[in-house]
Amino acid sequence: MADSTYHAGSISVAAGGLAVLGTLTAFLSQVKPGDTLLKGNGFAVIEAVPSNTSLTLATPWNGTMLTDEQDYRILRTGVGWHSAVEINARLTSIVAALEAGIGFKPDATGALTDRAANNAAAKGFIFVRTDVVPFQIYIKASATSGDWAGPTSMQGNAGTPGAPGATTADVLAALGIPLITISTNDPTGTAPENALWLKVPA
């Protein structure tokens, strides 16, 4: 069951405003229409969740202007939190995104020893261990200190023996994401489709 409140990062909203801007927030997975934004004596019902860093309020914010405010709370009062259908739909979309290798943004990266600095992080915090190949993903299973789930990896299937696997450029090109690669030495291997190679003197 989800925690009854959410807060992470910071928010900004004008007095009487309807638009809330978040920084280092995860509104899409953590907030639902019908939830209530609270800070001090100010409160407003949330009408829509357009992105991970923005909210639209149903009524104007009745509190004072907030700028990069970290001490806010979102009370999970939306009906979506109580629907098994909604929970299943959210879980299905999360699994599909992970299987596709998209929709993934870690909160912190580093060696395994660096993970301990994040032991007190909130549930859902994502740490990527980068001192191993392939990298490993750990997710905080709860708010309890040191309660990590993992490791898991997003490494793809092995390629044909003797042939190089897909490069980052290949994967991004297949997803339709533009990429500029700068190499400090002569590149090796097969160039991605539609690649443009330029030689720049050092």
PDB file of C-alpha atoms in Angstrom:
ATOM      1  CA  MET A   1       0.000   0.000   0.000  1.00  0.00           C
ATOM      2  CA  ALA A   2       1.283   3.488  -0.836  1.00  0.00           C
ATOM      3  CA  ASP A   3       2.360   5.842   1.951  1.00  0.00           C
ATOM      4  CA  SER A   4      -0.354   8.360   2.871  1.00  0.00           C
ATOM      5  CA  THR A   5       1.787  11.363   1.884  1.00  0.00           C
ATOM      6  CA  TYR A   6       4.418  12.206  -0.699  1.00  0.00           C
ATOM      7  CA  HIS A   7       7.203  14.781  -0.716  1.00  0.00           C
ATOM      8  CA  ALA A   8      10.491  14.840  -2.592  1.00  0.00           C
ATOM      9  CA  GLY A   9      12.621  17.541  -4.126  1.00  0.00           C
ATOM     10  CA  SER A  10      11.023  20.978  -4.024  1.00  0.00           C
ATOM     11  CA  ILE A  11       8.035  22.851  -5.444  1.00  0.00           C
ATOM     12  CA  SER A  12       7.226  26.403  -6.517  1.00  0.00           C
ATOM     13  CA  VAL A  13       3.739  27.911  -6.846  1.00  0.00           C
ATOM     14  CA  ALA A  14       2.494  31.506  -6.905  1.00  0.00           C
ATOM     15  CA  ALA A  15      -0.082  32.752  -4.408  1.00  0.00           C
ATOM     16  CA  GLY A  16      -3.410  32.295  -6.198  1.00  0.00           C
ATOM     17  CA  GLY A  17      -1.720  30.233  -8.908  1.00  0.00           C
ATOM     18  CA  LEU A  18      -2.893  26.988 -10.500  1.00  0.00           C
ATOM     19  CA  ALA A  19       0.481  25.749 -11.815  1.00  0.00           C
ATOM     20  CA  VAL A  20       2.943  23.939  -9.548  1.00  0.00           C
ATOM     21  CA  LEU A  21       6.533  23.432 -10.726  1.00  0.00           C
ATOM     22  CA  GLY A  22       8.539  20.601  -9.169  1.00  0.00           C
ATOM     23  CA  THR A  23      12.294  20.042  -9.020  1.00  0.00           C
ATOM     24  CA  LEU A  24      13.618  16.474  -8.518  1.00  0.00           C
ATOM     25  CA  THR A  25      10.037  15.248  -8.167  1.00  0.00           C
ATOM     26  CA  ALA A  26       8.311  12.122  -9.519  1.00  0.00           C
ATOM     27  CA  PHE A  27       4.719  13.313  -9.754  1.00  0.00           C
ATOM     28  CA  LEU A  28       3.585  10.911 -12.511  1.00  0.00           C
ATOM     29  CA  SER A  29       4.090   7.843 -10.342  1.00  0.00           C
ATOM     30  CA  GLN A  30       3.534   9.420  -6.920  1.00  0.00           C
ATOM     31  CA  VAL A  31       0.590  11.840  -7.280  1.00  0.00           C
ATOM     32  CA  LYS A  32      -2.975  11.432  -8.579  1.00  0.00           C
ATOM     33  CA  PRO A  33      -5.796  13.827  -9.448  1.00  0.00           C
ATOM     34  CA  GLY A  34      -7.798  14.380  -6.267  1.00  0.00           C
ATOM     35  CA  ASP A  35      -4.722  14.397  -4.008  1.00  0.00           C
ATOM     36  CA  THR A  36      -4.255  17.473  -1.811  1.00  0.00           C
ATOM     37  CA  LEU A  37      -1.201  19.765  -1.753  1.00  0.00           C
ATOM     38  CA  LEU A  38      -0.432  21.060   1.762  1.00  0.00           C
ATOM     39  CA  LYS A  39       2.029  23.616   3.131  1.00  0.00           C
ATOM     40  CA  GLY A  40       1.402  25.514   6.362  1.00  0.00           C
ATOM     41  CA  ASN A  41      -2.158  26.856   6.223  1.00  0.00           C
ATOM     42  CA  GLY A  42      -2.252  26.559   2.437  1.00  0.00           C
ATOM     43  CA  PHE A  43      -3.961  23.710   0.622  1.00  0.00           C
ATOM     44  CA  ALA A  44      -5.405  22.894  -2.800  1.00  0.00           C
ATOM     45  CA  VAL A  45      -6.819  19.847  -4.548  1.00  0.00           C
ATOM     46  CA  ILE A  46      -4.755  18.626  -7.506  1.00  0.00           C
ATOM     47  CA  GLU A  47      -6.707  18.489 -10.762  1.00  0.00           C
ATOM     48  CA  ALA A  48      -4.109  17.045 -13.150  1.00  0.00           C
ATOM     49  CA  VAL A  49      -0.574  15.611 -13.225  1.00  0.00           C
ATOM     50  CA  PRO A  50       0.883  16.616 -16.627  1.00  0.00           C
ATOM     51  CA  SER A  51       4.472  15.503 -15.936  1.00  0.00           C
ATOM     52  CA  ASN A  52       6.981  14.420 -13.300  1.00  0.00           C
ATOM     53  CA  THR A  53       7.739  18.080 -12.579  1.00  0.00           C
ATOM     54  CA  SER A  54       4.367  19.808 -12.927  1.00  0.00           C
ATOM     55  CA  LEU A  55       0.925  19.770 -11.329  1.00  0.00           C
ATOM     56  CA  THR A  56      -2.289  21.635 -12.143  1.00  0.00           C
ATOM     57  CA  LEU A  57      -4.449  22.654  -9.185  1.00  0.00           C
ATOM     58  CA  ALA A  58      -8.263  22.492  -9.261  1.00  0.00           C
ATOM     59  CA  THR A  59      -8.532  25.695  -7.210  1.00  0.00           C
ATOM     60  CA  PRO A  60      -6.061  28.576  -6.833  1.00  0.00           C
ATOM     61  CA  TRP A  61      -3.320  28.065  -4.238  1.00  0.00           C
ATOM     62  CA  ASN A  62      -4.609  29.802  -1.083  1.00  0.00           C
ATOM     63  CA  GLY A  63      -1.254  29.886   0.695  1.00  0.00           C
ATOM     64  CA  THR A  64       1.698  32.218   0.330  1.00  0.00           C
ATOM     65  CA  MET A  65       3.994  31.995  -2.689  1.00  0.00           C
ATOM     66  CA  LEU A  66       6.326  28.989  -2.468  1.00  0.00           C
ATOM     67  CA  THR A  67       9.751  29.072  -4.113  1.00  0.00           C
ATOM     68  CA  ASP A  68      11.853  25.889  -4.123  1.00  0.00           C
ATOM     69  CA  GLU A  69       9.943  24.775  -1.020  1.00  0.00           C
ATOM     70  CA  GLN A  70      11.069  21.376   0.300  1.00  0.00           C
ATOM     71  CA  ASP A  71       8.806  21.194   3.356  1.00  0.00           C
ATOM     72  CA  TYR A  72       5.530  20.469   1.546  1.00  0.00           C
ATOM     73  CA  ARG A  73       3.285  17.413   1.599  1.00  0.00           C
ATOM     74  CA  ILE A  74       0.898  15.858  -0.883  1.00  0.00           C
ATOM     75  CA  LEU A  75      -1.847  13.967   0.922  1.00  0.00           C
ATOM     76  CA  ARG A  76      -2.919  10.959  -1.137  1.00  0.00           C
ATOM     77  CA  THR A  77      -6.662  11.527  -1.066  1.00  0.00           C
ATOM     78  CA  GLY A  78      -7.312  10.769  -4.757  1.00  0.00           C
ATOM     79  CA  VAL A  79      -9.662   7.884  -5.495  1.00  0.00           C
ATOM     80  CA  GLY A  80      -7.021   6.355  -7.798  1.00  0.00           C
ATOM     81  CA  TRP A  81      -4.990   5.195  -4.799  1.00  0.00           C
ATOM     82  CA  HIS A  82      -7.854   2.965  -3.688  1.00  0.00           C
ATOM     83  CA  SER A  83      -8.542   1.237  -7.015  1.00  0.00           C
ATOM     84  CA  ALA A  84      -7.096  -2.221  -7.713  1.00  0.00           C
ATOM     85  CA  VAL A  85      -7.666  -1.587 -11.424  1.00  0.00           C
ATOM     86  CA  GLU A  86      -5.586   1.609 -11.221  1.00  0.00           C
ATOM     87  CA  ILE A  87      -2.821  -0.129  -9.287  1.00  0.00           C
ATOM     88  CA  ASN A  88      -2.663  -2.990 -11.811  1.00  0.00           C
ATOM     89  CA  ALA A  89      -2.594  -0.545 -14.736  1.00  0.00           C
ATOM     90  CA  ARG A  90       0.265   1.420 -13.141  1.00  0.00           C
ATOM     91  CA  LEU A  91       2.247  -1.736 -12.406  1.00  0.00           C
ATOM     92  CA  THR A  92       1.762  -2.984 -15.976  1.00  0.00           C
ATOM     93  CA  SER A  93       3.015   0.317 -17.422  1.00  0.00           C
ATOM     94  CA  ILE A  94       6.057   0.319 -15.123  1.00  0.00           C
ATOM     95  CA  VAL A  95       6.979  -3.264 -16.061  1.00  0.00           C
ATOM     96  CA  ALA A  96       6.521  -2.487 -19.769  1.00  0.00           C
ATOM     97  CA  ALA A  97       8.778   0.575 -19.496  1.00  0.00           C
ATOM     98  CA  LEU A  98      11.474  -1.419 -17.697  1.00  0.00           C
ATOM     99  CA  GLU A  99      11.293  -4.248 -20.237  1.00  0.00           C
ATOM    100  CA  ALA A 100      11.643  -1.724 -23.056  1.00  0.00           C
ATOM    101  CA  GLY A 101      14.607  -0.124 -21.327  1.00  0.00           C
ATOM    102  CA  ILE A 102      13.018   3.336 -21.258  1.00  0.00           C
ATOM    103  CA  GLY A 103      11.506   5.526 -18.600  1.00  0.00           C
ATOM    104  CA  PHE A 104      14.483   4.975 -16.320  1.00  0.00           C
ATOM    105  CA  LYS A 105      16.238   7.774 -14.453  1.00  0.00           C
ATOM    106  CA  PRO A 106      18.407   6.946 -11.430  1.00  0.00           C
ATOM    107  CA  ASP A 107      18.433   9.190  -8.359  1.00  0.00           C
ATOM    108  CA  ALA A 108      22.125   8.466  -7.678  1.00  0.00           C
ATOM    109  CA  THR A 109      25.013   6.513  -9.198  1.00  0.00           C
ATOM    110  CA  GLY A 110      28.402   5.291  -8.048  1.00  0.00           C
ATOM    111  CA  ALA A 111      30.302   2.379  -6.562  1.00  0.00           C
ATOM    112  CA  LEU A 112      28.595  -0.060  -4.202  1.00  0.00           C
ATOM    113  CA  THR A 113      30.226   1.729  -1.260  1.00  0.00           C
ATOM    114  CA  ASP A 114      28.506   4.973  -2.361  1.00  0.00           C
ATOM    115  CA  ARG A 115      25.081   3.363  -1.979  1.00  0.00           C
ATOM    116  CA  ALA A 116      25.331   3.538   1.834  1.00  0.00           C
ATOM    117  CA  ALA A 117      25.101   7.333   1.686  1.00  0.00           C
ATOM    118  CA  ASN A 118      21.546   6.852   0.395  1.00  0.00           C
ATOM    119  CA  ASN A 119      20.414   4.238   2.946  1.00  0.00           C
ATOM    120  CA  ALA A 120      17.944   6.695   4.496  1.00  0.00           C
ATOM    121  CA  ALA A 121      16.379   7.658   1.144  1.00  0.00           C
ATOM    122  CA  ALA A 122      12.646   7.330   0.571  1.00  0.00           C
ATOM    123  CA  LYS A 123      10.945   4.237  -0.849  1.00  0.00           C
ATOM    124  CA  GLY A 124      11.416   4.058  -4.631  1.00  0.00           C
ATOM    125  CA  PHE A 125      14.838   5.786  -4.633  1.00  0.00           C
ATOM    126  CA  ILE A 126      16.924   4.320  -7.487  1.00  0.00           C
ATOM    127  CA  PHE A 127      20.687   3.782  -7.143  1.00  0.00           C
ATOM    128  CA  VAL A 128      22.749   2.522 -10.095  1.00  0.00           C
ATOM    129  CA  ARG A 129      26.040   0.803  -9.308  1.00  0.00           C
ATOM    130  CA  THR A 130      28.459   1.852 -12.038  1.00  0.00           C
ATOM    131  CA  ASP A 131      31.682   0.161 -10.929  1.00  0.00           C
ATOM    132  CA  VAL A 132      30.626  -3.167 -12.519  1.00  0.00           C
ATOM    133  CA  VAL A 133      29.735  -4.232 -16.066  1.00  0.00           C
ATOM    134  CA  PRO A 134      26.869  -4.470 -16.706  1.00  0.00           C
ATOM    135  CA  PHE A 135      25.760  -1.828 -14.220  1.00  0.00           C
ATOM    136  CA  GLN A 136      23.421  -2.934 -11.411  1.00  0.00           C
ATOM    137  CA  ILE A 137      20.191  -1.303 -10.240  1.00  0.00           C
ATOM    138  CA  TYR A 138      19.084  -1.092  -6.605  1.00  0.00           C
ATOM    139  CA  ILE A 139      15.718   0.359  -5.515  1.00  0.00           C
ATOM    140  CA  LYS A 140      14.727   1.298  -1.968  1.00  0.00           C
ATOM    141  CA  ALA A 141      11.983  -1.193  -1.045  1.00  0.00           C
ATOM    142  CA  SER A 142      10.796   0.926   1.893  1.00  0.00           C
ATOM    143  CA  ALA A 143      11.738   4.000   3.913  1.00  0.00           C
ATOM    144  CA  THR A 144      13.597   1.727   6.366  1.00  0.00           C
ATOM    145  CA  SER A 145      17.313   2.513   6.377  1.00  0.00           C
ATOM    146  CA  GLY A 146      19.274   0.121   4.154  1.00  0.00           C
ATOM    147  CA  ASP A 147      16.191  -1.715   2.807  1.00  0.00           C
ATOM    148  CA  TRP A 148      17.376  -2.143  -0.797  1.00  0.00           C
ATOM    149  CA  ALA A 149      15.825  -4.404  -3.453  1.00  0.00           C
ATOM    150  CA  GLY A 150      18.234  -5.744  -6.044  1.00  0.00           C
ATOM    151  CA  PRO A 151      20.616  -5.867  -7.667  1.00  0.00           C
ATOM    152  CA  THR A 152      19.118  -6.248 -11.108  1.00  0.00           C
ATOM    153  CA  SER A 153      20.489  -5.399 -14.546  1.00  0.00           C
ATOM    154  CA  MET A 154      19.084  -4.029 -17.792  1.00  0.00           C
ATOM    155  CA  GLN A 155      21.646  -5.809 -19.984  1.00  0.00           C
ATOM    156  CA  GLY A 156      20.157  -7.153 -23.190  1.00  0.00           C
ATOM    157  CA  ASN A 157      20.468 -10.609 -24.714  1.00  0.00           C
ATOM    158  CA  ALA A 158      23.920 -11.789 -25.771  1.00  0.00           C
ATOM    159  CA  GLY A 159      24.777 -11.079 -29.390  1.00  0.00           C
ATOM    160  CA  THR A 160      26.060 -13.568 -31.951  1.00  0.00           C
ATOM    161  CA  PRO A 161      29.398 -15.012 -30.771  1.00  0.00           C
ATOM    162  CA  GLY A 162      32.270 -13.019 -32.226  1.00  0.00           C
ATOM    163  CA  ALA A 163      30.069 -10.143 -33.388  1.00  0.00           C
ATOM    164  CA  PRO A 164      29.852  -6.902 -31.430  1.00  0.00           C
ATOM    165  CA  GLY A 165      26.551  -6.147 -29.716  1.00  0.00           C
ATOM    166  CA  ALA A 166      24.470  -3.057 -30.265  1.00  0.00           C
ATOM    167  CA  THR A 167      26.138   0.220 -29.376  1.00  0.00           C
ATOM    168  CA  THR A 168      24.438   2.943 -27.388  1.00  0.00           C
ATOM    169  CA  ALA A 169      24.065   4.836 -30.661  1.00  0.00           C
ATOM    170  CA  ASP A 170      22.301   1.832 -32.266  1.00  0.00           C
ATOM    171  CA  VAL A 171      19.856   1.545 -29.383  1.00  0.00           C
ATOM    172  CA  LEU A 172      19.079   5.268 -29.308  1.00  0.00           C
ATOM    173  CA  ALA A 173      18.680   5.353 -33.103  1.00  0.00           C
ATOM    174  CA  ALA A 174      16.214   2.449 -32.927  1.00  0.00           C
ATOM    175  CA  LEU A 175      14.214   4.436 -30.363  1.00  0.00           C
ATOM    176  CA  GLY A 176      14.299   7.510 -32.615  1.00  0.00           C
ATOM    177  CA  ILE A 177      16.438   9.516 -30.174  1.00  0.00           C
ATOM    178  CA  PRO A 178      19.067  11.797 -31.774  1.00  0.00           C
ATOM    179  CA  LEU A 179      22.638  11.312 -30.582  1.00  0.00           C
ATOM    180  CA  ILE A 180      25.948  13.058 -31.117  1.00  0.00           C
ATOM    181  CA  THR A 181      29.031  10.983 -30.304  1.00  0.00           C
ATOM    182  CA  ILE A 182      32.464  12.547 -29.932  1.00  0.00           C
ATOM    183  CA  SER A 183      35.425  10.183 -29.969  1.00  0.00           C
ATOM    184  CA  THR A 184      38.875  11.252 -28.817  1.00  0.00           C
ATOM    185  CA  ASN A 185      40.536   8.520 -30.892  1.00  0.00           C
ATOM    186  CA  ASP A 186      39.875   6.698 -34.159  1.00  0.00           C
ATOM    187  CA  PRO A 187      36.498   4.916 -33.864  1.00  0.00           C
ATOM    188  CA  THR A 188      36.297   1.173 -34.417  1.00  0.00           C
ATOM    189  CA  GLY A 189      33.428  -1.106 -35.307  1.00  0.00           C
ATOM    190  CA  THR A 190      30.454  -0.506 -37.552  1.00  0.00           C
ATOM    191  CA  ALA A 191      29.011   2.995 -37.659  1.00  0.00           C
ATOM    192  CA  PRO A 192      25.330   3.401 -36.760  1.00  0.00           C
ATOM    193  CA  GLU A 193      22.908   3.930 -39.639  1.00  0.00           C
ATOM    194  CA  ASN A 194      22.980   7.523 -40.971  1.00  0.00           C
ATOM    195  CA  ALA A 195      26.154   8.262 -38.992  1.00  0.00           C
ATOM    196  CA  LEU A 196      28.178  11.339 -39.887  1.00  0.00           C
ATOM    197  CA  TRP A 197      31.890  11.167 -39.122  1.00  0.00           C
ATOM    198  CA  LEU A 198      33.918  14.349 -38.845  1.00  0.00           C
ATOM    199  CA  LYS A 199      37.648  14.597 -38.215  1.00  0.00           C
ATOM    200  CA  VAL A 200      38.508  17.475 -35.928  1.00  0.00           C
ATOM    201  CA  PRO A 201      42.163  18.359 -35.369  1.00  0.00           C
ATOM    202  CA  ALA A 202      43.267  18.164 -31.745  1.00  0.00           C
TER     203      ALA A 202
END
